[in-house]
Short mmCIF file of C-alpha atoms in Angstrom, two decimals:
data_model
loop_
_atom_site.label_atom_id
_atom_site.label_comp_id
_atom_site.label_asym_id
_atom_site.label_seq_id
_atom_site.Cartn_x
_atom_site.Cartn_y
_atom_site.Cartn_z
CA UNK A 1 12.86 -11.16 26.76
CA UNK A 2 11.14 -8.38 24.86
CA UNK A 3 8.25 -9.78 22.84
CA UNK A 4 7.20 -6.48 21.26
CA UNK A 5 9.10 -7.07 18.00
CA UNK A 6 7.78 -10.60 17.70
CA UNK A 7 4.20 -9.42 18.24
CA UNK A 8 4.56 -6.62 15.68
CA UNK A 9 6.09 -9.01 13.14
CA UNK A 10 3.39 -11.63 13.55
CA UNK A 11 0.65 -9.00 13.44
CA UNK A 12 2.06 -7.56 10.22
CA UNK A 13 2.31 -11.02 8.69
CA UNK A 14 -1.32 -11.78 9.59
CA UNK A 15 -2.65 -8.45 8.32
CA UNK A 16 -0.85 -8.85 4.99
CA UNK A 17 -2.08 -12.44 4.72
CA UNK A 18 -5.68 -11.50 5.49
CA UNK A 19 -5.92 -8.57 3.08
CA UNK A 20 -3.97 -10.09 0.19
CA UNK A 21 -7.04 -11.86 -1.29
CA UNK A 22 -8.93 -8.55 -1.23
CA UNK A 23 -6.16 -6.85 -3.16
CA UNK A 24 -6.10 -9.62 -5.74
CA UNK A 25 -9.89 -9.49 -6.19
CA UNK A 26 -9.88 -5.71 -6.49
CA UNK A 27 -7.12 -5.85 -9.09
CA UNK A 28 -8.99 -8.53 -11.02
CA UNK A 29 -12.32 -6.67 -11.03
CA UNK A 30 -11.03 -3.12 -11.46
CA UNK A 31 -8.02 -3.85 -13.63
CA UNK A 32 -6.96 -0.80 -15.57
CA UNK A 33 -10.15 1.12 -14.79
CA UNK A 34 -8.44 2.79 -11.87
CA UNK A 35 -5.25 4.39 -13.10
CA UNK A 36 -3.21 6.84 -11.08
CA UNK A 37 -0.90 9.15 -12.96
CA UNK A 38 2.20 8.80 -10.81
CA UNK A 39 4.04 11.44 -12.81
CA UNK A 40 1.59 14.14 -11.76
CA UNK A 41 1.55 12.82 -8.19
CA UNK A 42 5.34 12.96 -8.08
CA UNK A 43 5.19 16.53 -9.41
CA UNK A 44 2.68 17.54 -6.73
CA UNK A 45 4.89 16.09 -4.00
CA UNK A 46 7.96 17.81 -5.46
CA UNK A 47 6.15 21.16 -5.60
CA UNK A 48 4.89 20.89 -2.03
CA UNK A 49 8.33 19.96 -0.70
CA UNK A 50 10.11 22.68 -2.65
CA UNK A 51 7.78 25.31 -1.16
CA UNK A 52 9.56 24.85 2.18
#
């Protein structure tokens, strides 16, 4: 039996579980201080893709 998929799945589950409290704390402390303008990011991606 190939255990590669099981190992990858469990590893992903553990990584998400371990870093989730850090994400929650960062969101609580930073809140809306860190705001990314997704519209401009989307425009930058569109412009870089359309150049090719």
